[in-house]
XYZ file of C-alpha atoms in Angstrom:
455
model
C 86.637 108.230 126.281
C 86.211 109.385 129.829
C 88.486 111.008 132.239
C 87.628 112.148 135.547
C 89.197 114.645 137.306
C 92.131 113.902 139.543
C 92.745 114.374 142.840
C 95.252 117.362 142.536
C 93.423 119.306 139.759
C 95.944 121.894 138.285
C 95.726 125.009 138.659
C 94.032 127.074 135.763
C 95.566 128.925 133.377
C 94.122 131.609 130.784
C 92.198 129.421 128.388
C 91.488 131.414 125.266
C 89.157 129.718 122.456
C 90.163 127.756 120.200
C 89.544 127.930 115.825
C 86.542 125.103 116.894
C 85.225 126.994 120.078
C 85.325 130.181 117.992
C 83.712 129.002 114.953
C 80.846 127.549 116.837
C 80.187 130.615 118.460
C 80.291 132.717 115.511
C 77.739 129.927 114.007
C 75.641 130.535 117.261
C 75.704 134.264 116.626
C 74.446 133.884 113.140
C 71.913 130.935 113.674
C 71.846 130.624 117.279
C 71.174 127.340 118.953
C 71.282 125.762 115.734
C 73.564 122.260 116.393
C 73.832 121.202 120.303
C 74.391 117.917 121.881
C 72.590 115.954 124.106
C 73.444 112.852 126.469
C 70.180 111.334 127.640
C 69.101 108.012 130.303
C 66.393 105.663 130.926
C 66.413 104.385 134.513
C 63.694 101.737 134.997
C 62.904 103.201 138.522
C 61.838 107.049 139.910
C 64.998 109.507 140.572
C 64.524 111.369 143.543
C 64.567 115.334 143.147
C 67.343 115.821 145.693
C 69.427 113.283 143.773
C 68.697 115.595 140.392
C 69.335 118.965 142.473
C 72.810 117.454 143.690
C 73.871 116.262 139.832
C 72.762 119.643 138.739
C 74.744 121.449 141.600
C 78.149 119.791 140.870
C 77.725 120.454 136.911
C 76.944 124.052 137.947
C 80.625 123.921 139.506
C 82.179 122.088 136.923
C 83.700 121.808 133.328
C 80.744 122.580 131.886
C 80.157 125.684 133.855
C 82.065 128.029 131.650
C 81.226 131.871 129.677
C 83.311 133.310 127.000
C 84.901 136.637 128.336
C 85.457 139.010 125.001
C 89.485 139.867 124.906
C 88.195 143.533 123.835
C 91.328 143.287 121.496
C 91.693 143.078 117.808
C 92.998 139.384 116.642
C 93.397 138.757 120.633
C 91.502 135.528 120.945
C 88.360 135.677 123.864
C 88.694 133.150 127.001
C 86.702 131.300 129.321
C 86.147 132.292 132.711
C 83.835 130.312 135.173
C 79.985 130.203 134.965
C 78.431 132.061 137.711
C 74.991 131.023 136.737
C 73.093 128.423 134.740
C 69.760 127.444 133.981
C 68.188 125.521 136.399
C 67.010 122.048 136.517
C 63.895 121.307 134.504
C 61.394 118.983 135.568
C 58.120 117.940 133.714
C 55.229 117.698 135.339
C 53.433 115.910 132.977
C 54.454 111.998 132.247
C 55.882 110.690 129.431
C 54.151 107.874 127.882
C 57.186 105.205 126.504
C 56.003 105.930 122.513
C 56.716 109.049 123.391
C 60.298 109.330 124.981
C 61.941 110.136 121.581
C 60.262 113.160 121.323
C 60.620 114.316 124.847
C 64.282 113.603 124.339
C 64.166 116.232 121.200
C 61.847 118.581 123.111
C 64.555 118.840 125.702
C 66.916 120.430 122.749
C 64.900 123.560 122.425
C 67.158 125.886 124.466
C 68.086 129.580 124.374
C 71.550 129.157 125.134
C 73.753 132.328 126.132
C 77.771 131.836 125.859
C 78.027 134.904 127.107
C 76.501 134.405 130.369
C 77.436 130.816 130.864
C 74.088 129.241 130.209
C 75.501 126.951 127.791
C 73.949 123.598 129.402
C 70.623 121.972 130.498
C 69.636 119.354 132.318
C 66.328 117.822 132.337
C 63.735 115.081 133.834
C 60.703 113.677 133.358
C 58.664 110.280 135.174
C 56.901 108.142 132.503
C 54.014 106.781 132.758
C 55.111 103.289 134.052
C 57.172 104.813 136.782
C 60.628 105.408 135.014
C 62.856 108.506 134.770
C 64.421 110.262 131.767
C 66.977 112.339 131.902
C 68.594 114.835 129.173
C 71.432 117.007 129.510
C 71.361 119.675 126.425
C 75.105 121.101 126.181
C 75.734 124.160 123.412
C 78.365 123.314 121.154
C 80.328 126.507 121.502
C 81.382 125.499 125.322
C 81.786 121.116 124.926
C 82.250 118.525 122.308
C 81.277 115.176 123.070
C 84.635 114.397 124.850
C 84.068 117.653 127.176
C 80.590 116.623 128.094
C 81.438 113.234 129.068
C 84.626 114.527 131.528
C 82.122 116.716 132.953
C 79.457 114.584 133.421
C 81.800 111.633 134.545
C 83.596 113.772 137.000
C 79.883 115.527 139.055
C 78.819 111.742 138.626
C 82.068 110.724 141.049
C 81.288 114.133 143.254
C 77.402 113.537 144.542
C 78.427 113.015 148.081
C 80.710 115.728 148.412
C 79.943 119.803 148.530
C 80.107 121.588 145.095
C 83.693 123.038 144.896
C 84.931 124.285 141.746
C 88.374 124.420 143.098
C 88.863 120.911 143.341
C 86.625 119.087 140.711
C 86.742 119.689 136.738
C 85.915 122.927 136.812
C 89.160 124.453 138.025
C 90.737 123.852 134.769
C 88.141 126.461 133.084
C 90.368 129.105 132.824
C 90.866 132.568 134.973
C 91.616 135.552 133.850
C 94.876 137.177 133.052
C 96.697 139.379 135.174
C 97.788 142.044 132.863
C 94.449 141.762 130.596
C 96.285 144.330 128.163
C 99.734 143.226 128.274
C 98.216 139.688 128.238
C 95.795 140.661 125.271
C 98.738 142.425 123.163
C 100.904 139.087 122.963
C 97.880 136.884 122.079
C 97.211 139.772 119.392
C 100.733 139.325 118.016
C 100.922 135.244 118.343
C 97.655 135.269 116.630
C 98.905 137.301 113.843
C 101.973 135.030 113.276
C 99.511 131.884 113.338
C 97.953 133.665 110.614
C 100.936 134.363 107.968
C 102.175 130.687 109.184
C 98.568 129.086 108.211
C 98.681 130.698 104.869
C 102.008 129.743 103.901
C 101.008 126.377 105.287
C 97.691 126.159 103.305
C 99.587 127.177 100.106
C 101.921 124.414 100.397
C 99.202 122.012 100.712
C 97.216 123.501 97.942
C 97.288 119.812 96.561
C 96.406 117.813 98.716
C 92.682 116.546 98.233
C 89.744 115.073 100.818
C 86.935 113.152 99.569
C 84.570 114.908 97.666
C 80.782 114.314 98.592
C 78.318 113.091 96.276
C 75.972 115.673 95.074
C 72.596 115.969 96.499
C 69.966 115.009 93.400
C 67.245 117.568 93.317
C 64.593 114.921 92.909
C 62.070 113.390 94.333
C 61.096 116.908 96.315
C 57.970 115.446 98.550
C 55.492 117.872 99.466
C 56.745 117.908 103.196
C 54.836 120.963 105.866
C 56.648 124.415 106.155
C 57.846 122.874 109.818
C 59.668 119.215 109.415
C 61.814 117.732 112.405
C 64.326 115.191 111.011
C 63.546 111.347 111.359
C 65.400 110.091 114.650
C 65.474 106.408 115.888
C 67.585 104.658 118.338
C 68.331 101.386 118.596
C 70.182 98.748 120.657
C 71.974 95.321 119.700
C 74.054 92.679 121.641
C 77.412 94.161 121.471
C 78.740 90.120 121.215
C 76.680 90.096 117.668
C 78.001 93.173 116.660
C 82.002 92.376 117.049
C 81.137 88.902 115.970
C 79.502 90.284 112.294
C 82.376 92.765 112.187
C 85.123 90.406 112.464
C 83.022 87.642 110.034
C 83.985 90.621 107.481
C 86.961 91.362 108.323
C 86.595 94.606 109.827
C 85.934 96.356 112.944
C 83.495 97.639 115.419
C 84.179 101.267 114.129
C 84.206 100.154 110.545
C 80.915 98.245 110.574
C 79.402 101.077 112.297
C 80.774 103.028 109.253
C 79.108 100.522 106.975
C 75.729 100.896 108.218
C 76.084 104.625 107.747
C 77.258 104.430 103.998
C 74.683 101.640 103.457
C 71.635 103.288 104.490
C 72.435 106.493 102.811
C 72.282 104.076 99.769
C 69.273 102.519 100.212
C 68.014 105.905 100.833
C 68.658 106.570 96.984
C 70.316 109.735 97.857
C 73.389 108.151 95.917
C 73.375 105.841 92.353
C 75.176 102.750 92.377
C 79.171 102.079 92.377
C 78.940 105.905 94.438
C 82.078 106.977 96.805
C 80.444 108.149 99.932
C 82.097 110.500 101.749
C 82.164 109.734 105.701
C 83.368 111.906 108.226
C 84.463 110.092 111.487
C 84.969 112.149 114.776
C 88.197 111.636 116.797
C 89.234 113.132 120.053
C 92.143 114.742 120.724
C 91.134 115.352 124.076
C 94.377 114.649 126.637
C 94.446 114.189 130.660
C 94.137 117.819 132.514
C 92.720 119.215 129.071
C 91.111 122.877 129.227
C 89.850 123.010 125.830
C 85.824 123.172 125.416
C 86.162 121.668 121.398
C 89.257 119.052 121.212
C 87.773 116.862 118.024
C 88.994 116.427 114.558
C 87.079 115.013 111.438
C 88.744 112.168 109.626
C 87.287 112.145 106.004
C 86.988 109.401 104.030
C 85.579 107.420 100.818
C 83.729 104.274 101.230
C 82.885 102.859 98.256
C 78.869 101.546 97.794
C 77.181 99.080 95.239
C 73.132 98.658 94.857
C 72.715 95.354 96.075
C 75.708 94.530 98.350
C 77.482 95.304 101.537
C 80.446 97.830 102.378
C 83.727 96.098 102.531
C 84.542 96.692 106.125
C 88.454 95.944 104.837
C 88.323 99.126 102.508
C 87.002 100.839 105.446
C 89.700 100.009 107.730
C 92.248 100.484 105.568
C 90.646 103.950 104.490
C 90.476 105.061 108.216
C 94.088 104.577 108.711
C 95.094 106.103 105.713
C 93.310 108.978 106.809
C 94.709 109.097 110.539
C 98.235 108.916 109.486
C 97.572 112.119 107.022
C 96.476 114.379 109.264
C 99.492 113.591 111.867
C 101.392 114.668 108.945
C 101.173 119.002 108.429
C 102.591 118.327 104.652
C 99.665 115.940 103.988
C 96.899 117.728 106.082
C 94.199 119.662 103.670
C 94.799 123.870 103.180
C 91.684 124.275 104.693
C 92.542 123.105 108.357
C 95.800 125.259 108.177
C 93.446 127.891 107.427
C 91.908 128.025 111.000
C 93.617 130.986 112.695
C 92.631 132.889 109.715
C 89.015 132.102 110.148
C 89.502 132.999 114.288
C 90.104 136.738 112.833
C 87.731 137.011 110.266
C 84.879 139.184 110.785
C 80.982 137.736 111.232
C 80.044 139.411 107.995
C 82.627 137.756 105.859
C 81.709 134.341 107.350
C 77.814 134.963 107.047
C 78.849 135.250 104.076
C 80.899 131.942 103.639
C 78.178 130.163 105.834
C 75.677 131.176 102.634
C 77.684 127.810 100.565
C 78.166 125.770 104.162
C 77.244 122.259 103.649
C 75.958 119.678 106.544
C 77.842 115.902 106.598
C 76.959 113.748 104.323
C 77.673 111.011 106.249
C 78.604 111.661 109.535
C 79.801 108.293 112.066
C 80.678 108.899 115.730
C 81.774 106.112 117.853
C 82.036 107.270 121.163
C 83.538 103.186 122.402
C 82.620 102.429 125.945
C 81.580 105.879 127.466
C 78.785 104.210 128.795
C 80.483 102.656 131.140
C 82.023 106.042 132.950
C 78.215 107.987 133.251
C 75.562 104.996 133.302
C 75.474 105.124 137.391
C 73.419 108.145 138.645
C 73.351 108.293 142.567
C 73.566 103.737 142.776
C 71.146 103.966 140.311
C 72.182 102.088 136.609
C 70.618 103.356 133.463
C 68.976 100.805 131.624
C 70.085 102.904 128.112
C 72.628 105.519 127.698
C 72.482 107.703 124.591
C 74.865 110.235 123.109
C 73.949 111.698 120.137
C 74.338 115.717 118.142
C 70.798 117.335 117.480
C 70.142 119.879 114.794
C 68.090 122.683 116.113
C 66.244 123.936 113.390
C 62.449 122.551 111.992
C 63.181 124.008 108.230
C 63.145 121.463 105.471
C 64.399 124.158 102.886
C 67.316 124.702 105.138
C 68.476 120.721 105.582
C 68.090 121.016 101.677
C 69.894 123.650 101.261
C 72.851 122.225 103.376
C 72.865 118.893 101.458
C 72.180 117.226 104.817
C 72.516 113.163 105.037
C 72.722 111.000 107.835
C 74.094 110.887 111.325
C 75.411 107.786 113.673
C 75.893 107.629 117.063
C 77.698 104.448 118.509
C 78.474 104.239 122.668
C 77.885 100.915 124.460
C 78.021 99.596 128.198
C 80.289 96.514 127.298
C 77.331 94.543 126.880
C 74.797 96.324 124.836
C 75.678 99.060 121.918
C 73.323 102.316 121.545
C 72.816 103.332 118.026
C 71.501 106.785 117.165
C 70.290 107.692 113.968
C 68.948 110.402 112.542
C 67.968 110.867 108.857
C 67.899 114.901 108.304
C 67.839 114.547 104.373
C 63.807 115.467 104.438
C 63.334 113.730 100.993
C 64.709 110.352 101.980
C 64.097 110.170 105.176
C 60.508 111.807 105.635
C 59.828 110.112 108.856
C 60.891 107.939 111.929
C 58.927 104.916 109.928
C 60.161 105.374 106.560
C 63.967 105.649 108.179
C 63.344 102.499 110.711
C 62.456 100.594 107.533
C 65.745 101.706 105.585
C 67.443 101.154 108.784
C 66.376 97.654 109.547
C 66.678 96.780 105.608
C 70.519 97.599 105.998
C 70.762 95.484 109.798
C 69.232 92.890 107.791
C 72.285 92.620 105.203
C 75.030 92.492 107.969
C 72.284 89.904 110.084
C 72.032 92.126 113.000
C 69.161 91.782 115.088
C 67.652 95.536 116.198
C 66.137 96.060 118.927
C 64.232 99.540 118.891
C 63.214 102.034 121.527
């Protein structure tokens, strides 16, 4: 999904964090950069510097721009204010050679982001060597989810002729600060409080209510991987025609097959035994016209159902999906834990350091992100030739990716015509490299009789 800004931007408010925004940046205190994401191009043809300076100028301006202002409070809730700085455009001076782009692309995630000072984005650029341009834009997840990023980028995209003006574009709905910080601070304090006592009575009422469980993580094989491992990463693209045309064949959809592939190659991974429920978490935006917020996602979990030796049933899926939406519209059938949130927002970091101890990573984690493509493929009248959205984990520690139970990540977004799949296989043990995941990976596109074609 991507919005742009309109014309009459209104006028911002105090935009305190929210349970996402402030759980993220706790995580970034503890681990720092340690999950970001990153929205990255191939253009066929040489970008011009000016054209990268002007990109990076209106993103400096706009919804992205953003630093988290401490309320100074106890249980007040910090805010953003506007960025008055950022970290400036990057440009390699050394060319990429095309074998290599995948790498440069998870180069480009290594950044020392500070939410304090607004340097919570990054955008990069590099020639290759047969006279193409890459570009990555790095975003910390403490200041954008997927659905911020794109309104940002989609909005400086429609803004390159015009002066930077924060006023006018995206970044007036940031946030200001409040008027009476105190008096201001004092009724957050007291809201926040009640949001507390009402999550708890909420969570107890719910006590019942169940989400998937995940499959345990078998402690064998353990391959004798190096001290520094950087998960397996491919990307892929397929004739979007093919891919509606397999999902319908199977009754299913273009979110569910996507779904499919996910469950399917974290079984032929042999991470889980046959007749195994899966769980899958599936991303979906609450994200609204006008909308301040910096995190605006929810996780729909569910259980798909795999079999050695045959395909998901992209019916289940479907029908698991909605089963799943219409429960978490529903407060009496939403789990305790998510009515838990505004007690997390006023925990201290040592009680969630030591929560984040047990924390586990998806097991199966599916993002479709539908036709954003479309709304940030054009750079300055020039059209990407690939458009890739996709979350990176920041960290090069096999025992850690263990530790977390770590699976498999998908990233869907397509153009209308073509669909970009990203991929990356951060259970070290199964997936021990980009080859040994591209041959799971193309086993599985095989089954459905996709044809892949690989960057």
């Amino acid at each position: 999904m991507t919005i742009t800004a309109a014309a009459h931007t209104p006028v911002a408010a105090v935009n305190r964090l929210t349970a996402d925004d402030d759980l993220f940046l706790k995580l970034h205190s503890l681990y720092g950069n340690a999950l970001v994401n990153q929205l990255a191009w191939r253009f066929d043809e040489p970008l011009d510097r000016d054209l990268l300076d002007r990109f990076h100028a209106q993103l400096a301006h706009g919804f992205l721009a953003r630093r988290v202002h401490g309320a100074r409070m106890p249980f007040a809730r910090p805010y953003w204010l506007p960025a008055t700085a950022s970290i400036p455009l990057g440009l390699d001076p050394v060319p990429v050679a095309d074998d290599e782009i995948l790498d440069w692309y998870f180069a480009q995630s290594r950044v020392d982001f500070d939410p304090g000072a607004g340097l919570v984005w990054r955008l990069s650029a590099a020639r290759t060597t047969t006279g193409a341009t890459v570009v990555s834009l790095v975003t910390s997840h403490v200041a954008s989810d997927g659905g911020a990023v794109l309104f940002a980028v989609g909005d400086a995209l429609s803004r390159l002729g015009e002066r930077p003006d924060r006023a006018v574009s995206s970044g007036a709905l940031v946030g200001r600060a409040p008027r009476n910080a105190l008096g201001a601070n004092v009724s957050d304090a007291a809201a926040q409080l009640v949001a507390v006592a009402r999550g708890v009575r909420a969570a107890v009422a719910t006590r019942t209510v169940a989400e998937p469980e995940r499959t345990p993580r078998p402690a064998e094989p353990r391959l004798p991987l190096p001290d520094r491992w950087t998960p397996a990463d491919v990307v892929v693209r397929l004739s979007l025609d093919e891919w509606n045309a397999v999902a319908a064949a199977h009754s299913g959809t273009t979110n569910g097959l996507l779904i499919a592939l996910g469950a399917g190659l974290l079984g032929r991974s042999g991470r889980v035994g046959d007749t195994a429920d899966i769980r899958v978490d599936v991303p979906h935006s609450t994200r609204i016209p006008h909308d301040p917020r910096a995190n605006a996602t929810t996780g729909l979990p569910i259980s798909v159902h795999y079999r050695i030796g045959h395909r998901v049933d992209l019916g289940a899926v479907r029908s698991a999906v909605k089963r799943a939406a219409t429960a978490y519209r529903d407060p009496a059938t939403t789990p305790a834990l998510q009515h838990l949130q505004p007690l997390q927002m006023v925990l201290p970091r040592a009680v969630l350091r030591y929560f984040a101890r047990t924390a586990t990573a998806p097991e199966c984690l599916c993002t479709n992100l539908g036709e954003t493509a479309l709304g940030v493929a054009e750079l300055g009248g020039h059209r990407a030739s690939a458009v890739l959205m996709r979350p990176v984990v920041c960290t090069n520690d096999p025992a850690v990716f263990r530790r977390m139970a770590a699976g498999v990540n998908l990233s869907l977004c397509t153009d209308g015509e073509t669909v970009t799949l990203a991929v990356t296989g951060a259970d070290p043990d199964r997936f021990p490299s980009r080859a040994a995941l591209r041959a799971l990976l193309t086993a599985e596109f095989d089954s459905w009789g996709l044809t892949p074609d690989y960057w």
